[in-house]
Coordinates of C-alpha atoms and ligand atoms in Angstrom, one line a residue:
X30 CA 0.7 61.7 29.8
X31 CA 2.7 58.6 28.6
X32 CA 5.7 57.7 29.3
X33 CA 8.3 55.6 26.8
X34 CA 9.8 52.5 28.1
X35 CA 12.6 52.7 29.8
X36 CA 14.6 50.7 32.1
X37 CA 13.7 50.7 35.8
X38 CA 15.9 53.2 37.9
X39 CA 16.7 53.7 41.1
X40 CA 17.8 57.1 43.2
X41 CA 20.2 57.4 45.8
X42 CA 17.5 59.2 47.9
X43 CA 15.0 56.0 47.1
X44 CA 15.7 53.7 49.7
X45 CA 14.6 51.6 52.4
X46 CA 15.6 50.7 55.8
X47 CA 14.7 47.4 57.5
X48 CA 16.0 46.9 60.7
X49 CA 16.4 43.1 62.9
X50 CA 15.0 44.9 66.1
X51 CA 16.5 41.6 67.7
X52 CA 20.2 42.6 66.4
X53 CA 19.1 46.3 66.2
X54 CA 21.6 45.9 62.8
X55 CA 20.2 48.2 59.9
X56 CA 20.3 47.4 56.1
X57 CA 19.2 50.0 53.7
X58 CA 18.0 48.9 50.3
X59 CA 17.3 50.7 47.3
X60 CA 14.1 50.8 46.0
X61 CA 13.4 50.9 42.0
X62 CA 10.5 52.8 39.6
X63 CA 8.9 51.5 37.1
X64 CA 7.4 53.9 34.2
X65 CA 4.0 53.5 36.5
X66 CA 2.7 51.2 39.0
X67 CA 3.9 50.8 42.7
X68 CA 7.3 51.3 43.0
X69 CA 9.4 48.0 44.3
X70 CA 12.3 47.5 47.1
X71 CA 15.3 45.7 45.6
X72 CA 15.9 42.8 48.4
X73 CA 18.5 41.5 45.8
X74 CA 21.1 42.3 48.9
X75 CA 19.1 40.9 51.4
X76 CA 20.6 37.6 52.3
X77 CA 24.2 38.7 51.9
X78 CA 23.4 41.7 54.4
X79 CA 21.6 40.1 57.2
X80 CA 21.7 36.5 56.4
X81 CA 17.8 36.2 56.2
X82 CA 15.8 35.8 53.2
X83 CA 11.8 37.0 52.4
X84 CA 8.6 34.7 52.8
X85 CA 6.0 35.3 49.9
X86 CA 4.1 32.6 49.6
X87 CA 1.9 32.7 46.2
X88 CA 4.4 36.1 45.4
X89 CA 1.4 38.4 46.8
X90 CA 4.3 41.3 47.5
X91 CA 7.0 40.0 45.2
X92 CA 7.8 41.3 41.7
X93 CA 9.5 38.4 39.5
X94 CA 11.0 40.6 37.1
X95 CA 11.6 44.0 34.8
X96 CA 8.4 43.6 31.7
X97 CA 7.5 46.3 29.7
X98 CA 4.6 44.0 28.1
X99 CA 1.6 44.5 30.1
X100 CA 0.5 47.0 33.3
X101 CA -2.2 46.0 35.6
X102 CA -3.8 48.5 38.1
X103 CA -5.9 46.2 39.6
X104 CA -7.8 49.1 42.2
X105 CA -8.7 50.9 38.9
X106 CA -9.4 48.0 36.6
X107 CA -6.5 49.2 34.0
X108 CA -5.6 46.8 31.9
X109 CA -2.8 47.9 29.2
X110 CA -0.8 46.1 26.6
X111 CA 2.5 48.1 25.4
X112 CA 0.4 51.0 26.7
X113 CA -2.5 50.6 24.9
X114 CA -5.7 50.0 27.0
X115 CA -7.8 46.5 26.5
X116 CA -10.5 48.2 25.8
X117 CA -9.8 50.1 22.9
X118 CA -7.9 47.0 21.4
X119 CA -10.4 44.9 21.9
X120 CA -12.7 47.5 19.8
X121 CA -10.0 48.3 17.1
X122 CA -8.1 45.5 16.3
X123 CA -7.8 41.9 15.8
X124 CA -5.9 39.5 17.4
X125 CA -3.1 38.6 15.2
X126 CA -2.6 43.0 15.7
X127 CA -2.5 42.7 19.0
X128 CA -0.3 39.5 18.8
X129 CA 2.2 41.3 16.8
X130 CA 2.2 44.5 19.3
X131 CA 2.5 42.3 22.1
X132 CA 5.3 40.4 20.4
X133 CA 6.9 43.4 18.6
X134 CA 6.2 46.4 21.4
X135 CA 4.0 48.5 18.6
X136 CA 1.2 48.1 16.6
X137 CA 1.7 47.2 12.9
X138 CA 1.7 49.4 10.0
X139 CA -0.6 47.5 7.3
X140 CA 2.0 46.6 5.4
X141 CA 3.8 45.2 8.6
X142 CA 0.6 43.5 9.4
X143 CA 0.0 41.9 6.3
X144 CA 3.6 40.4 6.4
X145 CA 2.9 38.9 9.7
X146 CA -0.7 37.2 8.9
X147 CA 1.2 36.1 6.2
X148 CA 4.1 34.4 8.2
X149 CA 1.8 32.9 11.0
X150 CA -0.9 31.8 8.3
X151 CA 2.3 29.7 6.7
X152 CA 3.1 28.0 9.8
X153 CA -0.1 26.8 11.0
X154 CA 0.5 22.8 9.6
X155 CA 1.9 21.0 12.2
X156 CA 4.8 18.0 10.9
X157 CA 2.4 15.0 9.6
X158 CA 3.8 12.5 12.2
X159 CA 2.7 14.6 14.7
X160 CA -0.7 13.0 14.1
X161 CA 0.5 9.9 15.1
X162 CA 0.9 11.7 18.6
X163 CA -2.8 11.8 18.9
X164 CA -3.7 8.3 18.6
X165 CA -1.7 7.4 21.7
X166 CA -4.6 9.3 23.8
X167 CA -7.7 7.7 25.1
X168 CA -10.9 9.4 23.1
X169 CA -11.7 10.5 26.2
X170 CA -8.6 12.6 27.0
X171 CA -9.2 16.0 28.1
X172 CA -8.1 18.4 25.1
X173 CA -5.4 20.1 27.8
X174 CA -4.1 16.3 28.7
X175 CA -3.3 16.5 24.9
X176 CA -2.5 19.8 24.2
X177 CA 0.2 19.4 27.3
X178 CA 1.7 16.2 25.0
X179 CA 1.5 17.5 21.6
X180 CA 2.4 20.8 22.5
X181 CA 6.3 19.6 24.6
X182 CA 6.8 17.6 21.7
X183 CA 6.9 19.8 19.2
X184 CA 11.0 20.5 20.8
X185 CA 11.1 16.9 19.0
X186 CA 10.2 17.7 15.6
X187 CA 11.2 21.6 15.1
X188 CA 15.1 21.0 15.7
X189 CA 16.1 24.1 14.0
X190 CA 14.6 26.6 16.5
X191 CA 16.2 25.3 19.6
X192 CA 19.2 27.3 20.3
X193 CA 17.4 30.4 22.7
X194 CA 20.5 32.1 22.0
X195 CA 19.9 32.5 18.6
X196 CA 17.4 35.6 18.5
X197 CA 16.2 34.6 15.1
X198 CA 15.7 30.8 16.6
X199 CA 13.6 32.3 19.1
X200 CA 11.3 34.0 16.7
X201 CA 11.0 30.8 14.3
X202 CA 9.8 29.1 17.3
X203 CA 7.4 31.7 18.5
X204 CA 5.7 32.3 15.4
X205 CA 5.6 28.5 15.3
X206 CA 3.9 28.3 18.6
X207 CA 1.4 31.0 17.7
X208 CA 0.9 29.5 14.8
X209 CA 0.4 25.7 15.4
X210 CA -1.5 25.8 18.3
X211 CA -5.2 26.8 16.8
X212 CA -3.9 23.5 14.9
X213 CA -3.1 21.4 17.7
X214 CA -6.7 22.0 19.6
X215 CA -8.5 21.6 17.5
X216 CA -7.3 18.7 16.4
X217 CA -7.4 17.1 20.4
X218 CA -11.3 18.3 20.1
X219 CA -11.3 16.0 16.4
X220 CA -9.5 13.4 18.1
X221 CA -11.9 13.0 21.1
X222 CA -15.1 13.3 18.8
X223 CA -13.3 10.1 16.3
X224 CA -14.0 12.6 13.6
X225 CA -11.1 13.0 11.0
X226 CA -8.3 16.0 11.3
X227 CA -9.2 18.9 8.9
X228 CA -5.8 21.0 7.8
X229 CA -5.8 24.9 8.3
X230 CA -6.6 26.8 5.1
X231 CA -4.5 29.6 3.8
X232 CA -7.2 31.5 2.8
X233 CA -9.2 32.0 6.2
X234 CA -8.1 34.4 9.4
X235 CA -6.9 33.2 12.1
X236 CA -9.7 33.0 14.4
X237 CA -12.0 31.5 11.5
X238 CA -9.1 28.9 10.5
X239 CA -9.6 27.9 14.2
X240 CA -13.3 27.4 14.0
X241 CA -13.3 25.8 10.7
X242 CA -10.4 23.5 12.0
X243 CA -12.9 22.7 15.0
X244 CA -15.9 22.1 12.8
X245 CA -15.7 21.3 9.1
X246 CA -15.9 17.7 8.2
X247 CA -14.5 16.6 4.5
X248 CA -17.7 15.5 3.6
X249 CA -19.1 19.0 3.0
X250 CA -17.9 22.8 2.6
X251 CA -18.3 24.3 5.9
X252 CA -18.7 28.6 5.7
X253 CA -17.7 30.1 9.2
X254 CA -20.9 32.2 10.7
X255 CA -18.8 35.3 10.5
X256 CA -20.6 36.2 13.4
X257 CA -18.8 33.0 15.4
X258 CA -15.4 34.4 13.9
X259 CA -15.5 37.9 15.3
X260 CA -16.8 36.9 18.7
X261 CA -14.0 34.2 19.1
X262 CA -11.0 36.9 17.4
X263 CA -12.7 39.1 20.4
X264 CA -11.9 36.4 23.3
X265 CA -8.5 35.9 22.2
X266 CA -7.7 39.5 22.2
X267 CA -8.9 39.5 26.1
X268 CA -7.3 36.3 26.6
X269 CA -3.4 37.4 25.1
X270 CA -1.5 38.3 28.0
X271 CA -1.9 38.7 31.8
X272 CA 1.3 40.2 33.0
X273 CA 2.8 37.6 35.3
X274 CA 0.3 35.3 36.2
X275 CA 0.3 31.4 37.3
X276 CA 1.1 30.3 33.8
X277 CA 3.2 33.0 32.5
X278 CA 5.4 32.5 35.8
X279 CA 5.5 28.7 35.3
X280 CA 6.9 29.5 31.3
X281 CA 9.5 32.0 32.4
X282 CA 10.7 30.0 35.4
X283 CA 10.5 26.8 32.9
X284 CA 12.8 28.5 29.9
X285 CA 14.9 30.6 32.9
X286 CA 16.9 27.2 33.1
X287 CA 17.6 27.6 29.2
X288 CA 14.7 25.1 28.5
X289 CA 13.9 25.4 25.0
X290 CA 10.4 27.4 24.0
X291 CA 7.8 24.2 23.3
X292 CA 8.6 22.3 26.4
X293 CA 8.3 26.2 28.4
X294 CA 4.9 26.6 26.7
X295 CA 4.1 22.7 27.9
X296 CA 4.9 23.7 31.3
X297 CA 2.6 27.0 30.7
X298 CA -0.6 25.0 29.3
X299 CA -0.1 22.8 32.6
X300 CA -0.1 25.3 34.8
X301 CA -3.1 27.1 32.9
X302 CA -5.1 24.3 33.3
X303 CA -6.1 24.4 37.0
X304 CA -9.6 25.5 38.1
X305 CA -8.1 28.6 40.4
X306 CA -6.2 29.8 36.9
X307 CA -7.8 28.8 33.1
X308 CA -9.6 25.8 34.2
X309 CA -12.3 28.4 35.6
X310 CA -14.1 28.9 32.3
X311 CA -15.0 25.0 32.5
X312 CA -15.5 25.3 35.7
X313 CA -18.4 28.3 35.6
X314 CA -20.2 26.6 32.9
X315 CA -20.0 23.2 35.5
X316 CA -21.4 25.4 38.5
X317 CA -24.1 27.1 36.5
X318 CA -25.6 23.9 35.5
X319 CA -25.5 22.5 38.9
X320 CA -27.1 25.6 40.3
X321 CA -29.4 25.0 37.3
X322 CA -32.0 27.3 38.6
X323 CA -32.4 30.9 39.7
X324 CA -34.6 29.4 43.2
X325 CA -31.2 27.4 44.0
X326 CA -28.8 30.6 44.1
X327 CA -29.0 31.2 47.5
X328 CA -28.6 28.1 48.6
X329 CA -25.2 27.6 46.3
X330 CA -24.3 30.8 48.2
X331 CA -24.5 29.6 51.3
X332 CA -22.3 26.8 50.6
X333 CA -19.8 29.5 48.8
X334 CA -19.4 31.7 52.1
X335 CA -19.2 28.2 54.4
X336 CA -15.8 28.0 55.7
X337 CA -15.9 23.9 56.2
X338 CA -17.2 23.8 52.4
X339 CA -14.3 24.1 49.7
X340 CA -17.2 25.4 47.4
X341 CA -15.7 28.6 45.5
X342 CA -18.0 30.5 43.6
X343 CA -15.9 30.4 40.0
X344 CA -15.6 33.3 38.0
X345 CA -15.4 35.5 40.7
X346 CA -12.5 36.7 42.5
X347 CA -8.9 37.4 41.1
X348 CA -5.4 38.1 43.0
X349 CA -4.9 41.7 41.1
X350 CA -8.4 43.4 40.4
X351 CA -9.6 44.6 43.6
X352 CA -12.8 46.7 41.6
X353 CA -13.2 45.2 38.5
X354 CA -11.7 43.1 35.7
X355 CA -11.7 45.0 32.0
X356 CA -11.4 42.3 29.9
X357 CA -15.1 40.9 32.5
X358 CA -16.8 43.8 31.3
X359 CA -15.9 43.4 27.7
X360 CA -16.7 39.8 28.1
X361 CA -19.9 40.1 29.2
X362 CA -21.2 42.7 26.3
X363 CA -19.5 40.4 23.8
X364 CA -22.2 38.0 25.7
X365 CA -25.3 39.6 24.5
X366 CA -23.7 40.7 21.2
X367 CA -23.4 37.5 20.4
X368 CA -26.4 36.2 21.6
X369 CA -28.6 38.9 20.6
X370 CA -26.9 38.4 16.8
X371 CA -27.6 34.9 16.9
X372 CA -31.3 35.9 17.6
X373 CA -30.9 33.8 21.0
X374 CA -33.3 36.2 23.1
X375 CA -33.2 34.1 26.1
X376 CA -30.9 31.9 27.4
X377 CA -31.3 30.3 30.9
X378 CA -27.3 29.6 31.3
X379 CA -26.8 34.0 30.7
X380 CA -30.1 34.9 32.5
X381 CA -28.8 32.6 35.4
X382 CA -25.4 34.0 35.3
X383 CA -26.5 37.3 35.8
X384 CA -29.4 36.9 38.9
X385 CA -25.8 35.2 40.2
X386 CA -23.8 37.9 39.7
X387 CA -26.2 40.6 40.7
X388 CA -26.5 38.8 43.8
X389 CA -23.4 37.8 44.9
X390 CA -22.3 41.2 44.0
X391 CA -24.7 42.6 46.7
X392 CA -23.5 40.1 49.2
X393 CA -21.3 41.9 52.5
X394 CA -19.1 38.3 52.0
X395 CA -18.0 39.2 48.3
X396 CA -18.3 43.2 48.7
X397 CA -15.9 42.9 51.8
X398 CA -13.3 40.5 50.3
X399 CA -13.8 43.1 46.8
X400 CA -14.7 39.6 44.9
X401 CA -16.2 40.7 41.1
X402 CA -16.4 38.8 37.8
X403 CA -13.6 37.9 36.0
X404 CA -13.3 37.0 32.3
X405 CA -13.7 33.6 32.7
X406 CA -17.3 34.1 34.5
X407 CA -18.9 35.3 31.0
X408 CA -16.7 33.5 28.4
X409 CA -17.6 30.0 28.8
X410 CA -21.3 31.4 28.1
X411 CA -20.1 32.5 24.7
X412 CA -18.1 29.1 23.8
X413 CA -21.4 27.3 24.8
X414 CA -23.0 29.4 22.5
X415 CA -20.6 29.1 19.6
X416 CA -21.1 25.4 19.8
X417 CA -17.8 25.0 21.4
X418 CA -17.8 21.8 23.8
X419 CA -17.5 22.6 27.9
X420 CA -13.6 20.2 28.2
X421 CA -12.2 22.9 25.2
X422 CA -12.8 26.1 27.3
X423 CA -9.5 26.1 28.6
X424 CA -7.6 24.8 25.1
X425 CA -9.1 28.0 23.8
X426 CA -7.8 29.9 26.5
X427 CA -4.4 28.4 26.1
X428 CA -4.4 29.1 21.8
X429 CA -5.2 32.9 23.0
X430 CA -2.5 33.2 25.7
X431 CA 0.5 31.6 24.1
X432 CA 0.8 34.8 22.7
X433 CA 1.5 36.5 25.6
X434 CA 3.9 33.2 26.7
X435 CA 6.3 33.4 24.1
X436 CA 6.5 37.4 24.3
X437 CA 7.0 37.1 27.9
X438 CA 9.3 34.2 27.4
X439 CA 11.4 36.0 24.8
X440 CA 11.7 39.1 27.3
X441 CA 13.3 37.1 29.7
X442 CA 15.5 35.2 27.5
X443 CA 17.2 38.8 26.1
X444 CA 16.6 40.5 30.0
X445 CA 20.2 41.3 31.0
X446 CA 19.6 40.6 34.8
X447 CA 18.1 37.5 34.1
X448 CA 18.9 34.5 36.4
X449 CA 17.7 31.3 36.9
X450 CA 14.4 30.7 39.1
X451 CA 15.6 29.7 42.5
X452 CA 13.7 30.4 45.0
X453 CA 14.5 29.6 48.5
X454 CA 12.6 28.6 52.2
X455 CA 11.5 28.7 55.5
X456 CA 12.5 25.2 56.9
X457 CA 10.2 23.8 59.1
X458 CA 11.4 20.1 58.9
X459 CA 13.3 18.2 61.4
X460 CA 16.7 19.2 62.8
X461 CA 19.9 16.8 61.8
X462 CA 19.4 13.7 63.9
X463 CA 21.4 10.5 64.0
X464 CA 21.0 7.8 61.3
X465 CA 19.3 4.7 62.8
X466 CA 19.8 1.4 61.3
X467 CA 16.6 -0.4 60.3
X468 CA 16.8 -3.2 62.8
X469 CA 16.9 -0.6 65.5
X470 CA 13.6 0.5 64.4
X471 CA 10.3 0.7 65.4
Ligands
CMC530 N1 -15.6 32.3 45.9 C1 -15.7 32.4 47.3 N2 -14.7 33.0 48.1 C2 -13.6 33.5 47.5 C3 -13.5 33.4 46.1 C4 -14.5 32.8 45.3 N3 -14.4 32.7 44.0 N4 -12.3 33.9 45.7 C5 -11.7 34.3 46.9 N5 -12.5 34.0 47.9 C6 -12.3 34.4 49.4 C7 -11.3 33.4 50.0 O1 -12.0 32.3 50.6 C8 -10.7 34.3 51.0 O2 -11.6 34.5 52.1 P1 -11.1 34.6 53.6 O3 -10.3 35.9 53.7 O4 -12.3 34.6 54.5 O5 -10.2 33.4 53.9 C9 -10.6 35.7 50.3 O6 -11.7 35.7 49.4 C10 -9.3 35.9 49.6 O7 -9.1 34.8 48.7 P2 -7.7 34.2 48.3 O8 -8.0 32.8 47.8 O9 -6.7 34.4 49.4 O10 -7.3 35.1 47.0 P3 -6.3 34.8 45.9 O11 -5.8 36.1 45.4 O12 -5.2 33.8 46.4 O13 -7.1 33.9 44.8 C11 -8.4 33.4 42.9 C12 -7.5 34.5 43.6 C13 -8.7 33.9 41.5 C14 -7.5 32.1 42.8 C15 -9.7 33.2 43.7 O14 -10.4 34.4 43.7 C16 -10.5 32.0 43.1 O15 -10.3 30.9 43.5 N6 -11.5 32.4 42.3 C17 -12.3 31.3 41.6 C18 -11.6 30.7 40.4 C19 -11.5 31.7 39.2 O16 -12.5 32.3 38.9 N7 -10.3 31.8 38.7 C20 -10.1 32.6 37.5 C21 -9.2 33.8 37.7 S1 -9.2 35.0 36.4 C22 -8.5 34.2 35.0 C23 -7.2 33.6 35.3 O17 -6.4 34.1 36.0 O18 -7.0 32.5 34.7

């Protein structure tokens, strides 16, 4: 049975009581339900009631705030936007539907959806001086280096949807950001390859607009494989939204300042770009050709479970799913859709992924630790496939997830209980000490 949105609540008989066995002094808290998920204890009282705060590093117990965007039951491998499961939206609908019941809480009506291809499809130009961004880059910039440039100053060409207060403001500049930023990688892949920018055209989808922007030239007309266009509309469906992961967290606690939308999404694209977060799609496809061969796995393992080696195997692992990741298993059937359909019967970067994976996954170090595939361990496969270069993995990933950042951004801007991000610390530093002057010393 579902249950509608609704605020969280709390009961008088909900509560918690922690007590300083040094002081023996008692506080009870009150502890809050969501519609499902674990329930949380409000520590909101904390500090004012016994003058000591929580220590969370990485937020492994800590809820950030109220969403009613996406659940994650990471024991079960649940995965739901606005209720609805990944799967079954992955299977149904594309991704401007799925960026529209993200954005909007339910899915469109045709009519509704229409409208909103419409409106994003008219946005998709970025200002022509923006262009002139580019050529202040090195060719050999990586596309995020870029995308986190280009991206924070847009706030310096799209004046009119600055004010956050504003709630229409605030959808200009998120239809903007969903928009423009197919536009805006591609064009960092364009500028690194010296080929010239080609515009979006009104005519394609989204997801083809992105691939023809990546690979037509002017010299010739360039048809999308229709094939390319479904698998890549299929990656940024599982790539939308993440609840409140690194990235999302860096947006909200960018824009809980009042920071206006592009430079919250800049801080976002920065944050997604790390090997432990996005930068893991770019970083499989590195690892797999190192391995290079199935006779090497072992050895590449060994290094993995060696404490005094920093090795990580990538792709694997995530802070929520404890069983599996959903949008993994998707991922890797999209894998042999695509390559069966592109009549690739065998490639030695999937066949090598998968001896991996069966491996590792009957290893006692990754079974004990519940380590599995994650979506980034099969979708770099795919790119590489589609003909998409190894540095634009994680631009792709940002174009799909920017979505989900300006939904979650706009939930926090209109949350009533929202406050700015100020986290506090456990000092370990020095004690106040007594100024020396420098010629006393040494
Ligand atoms: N390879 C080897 N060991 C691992 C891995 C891995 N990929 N992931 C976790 N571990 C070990 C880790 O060393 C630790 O072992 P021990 O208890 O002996 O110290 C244990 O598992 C727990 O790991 P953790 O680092 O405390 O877990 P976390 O929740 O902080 O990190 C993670 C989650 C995703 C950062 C991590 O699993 C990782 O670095 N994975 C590889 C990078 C990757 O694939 N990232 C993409 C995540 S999904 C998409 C996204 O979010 O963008």
């Amino acid at each position: 049975m579902s249950q509608s949105a609704t605020a969280a609540k709390s009961n008088a008989k909900d509560t918690v009581t922690v007590t300083d066995n040094a002081s023996g002094k008692a506080v009870t808290l009150p502890v809050m339900s969501g519609t499902i998920g674990p329930k949380v204890i409000d520590i909101r009282r904390l500090y004012s009631d016994t003058g000591m705060f929580t220590y969370d590093p990485g937020f492994v117990a800590t809820g950030s705030c109220e969403s009613r965007i996406t659940y994650i039951d990471g024991d079960a491998g649940v995965l739901l936007h606005r209720g609805y499961p990944i799967e079954d939206l992955a299977q149904h609908c594309d991704f401007t539907e799925v960026a529209y019941l993200l954005l909007k809480s339910e899915l469109p009506t045709a009519a509704e959806k229409e409208k909103f291809v419409y409106d994003i499809t008219h946005h998709t130009m970025v200002h022509e001086q923006l262009a002139m961004f580019y050529r202040g880059f090195r060719r050999d910039a990586h596309p995020m280096a870029v995308m986190c440039g280009v991206v924070g100053a847009l706030s310096a060409f799209y004046h009119d949807s600055l004010d956050i207060s504003d709630p229409h403001q605030r959808m200009i500049a998120s239809y903007r950001l969903i928009a423009k930023m197919p536009t805006i990688a591609a064009w960092a892949y364009k500028y690194s390859i010296g080929q010239p920018f080609i515009y979006p055209q009104n005519g394609l989808r989204y997801a083809e607009n992105f691939l023809h922007m990546l690979f037509a030239t002017p010299c010739e007309t360039f048809n999308v494989n229709p094939v390319f266009a479904k698998a890549m509309d299929k990656i940024l469906i599982l790539h939308a939204d993440h609840e409140q992961n690194a990235s999302t967290s860096t947006v909200r606690l960018a824009g809980s300042s009042g920071a206006n939308p592009f430079a919250c999404i800049a801080a976002g694209i920065a944050s997604l770009w790390g090997p432990a977060h996005g930068g893991a799609n770019e970083a499989v496809l590195t690892m797999l050709k190192q391995i290079g061969n199935k006779s090497y796995i072992g050895e590449f393992l060994k290094r993995v479970k060696d404490r005094d080696d920093a090795t990580r195997l990538m792709g694997f692992g995530h802070r929520v799913y404890k069983n599996f990741d959903p949008r993994a298993s998707i991922m890797r059937k999209t894998c042999h859709e695509v390559l069966g359909e592109l009549g690739i019967k065998h490639d030695p970067l999937l066949e090598l992924a998968m001896e991996l994976e069966k491996i590792a996954l009957q290893d006692d170090y990754f079974i004990q630790r519940k380590l599995y595939p994650n979506v980034d361990f099969y979708s770099g496969i795919i790119f590489q496939a589609l003909g998409i270069p190894t540095t634009m993995f994680t631009a792709l990933f940002a174009v799909a997830r920017t979505t989900g950042w300006v939904t979650q951004w706009n939930e926090m801007v209109e949350d009533p209980n929202q406050k700015i991000g100020r986290p506090r610390q456990l000092y370990t530093g020095r004690t106040r000490r007594e100024f020396v002057p420098i010629v006393r010393r040494g």
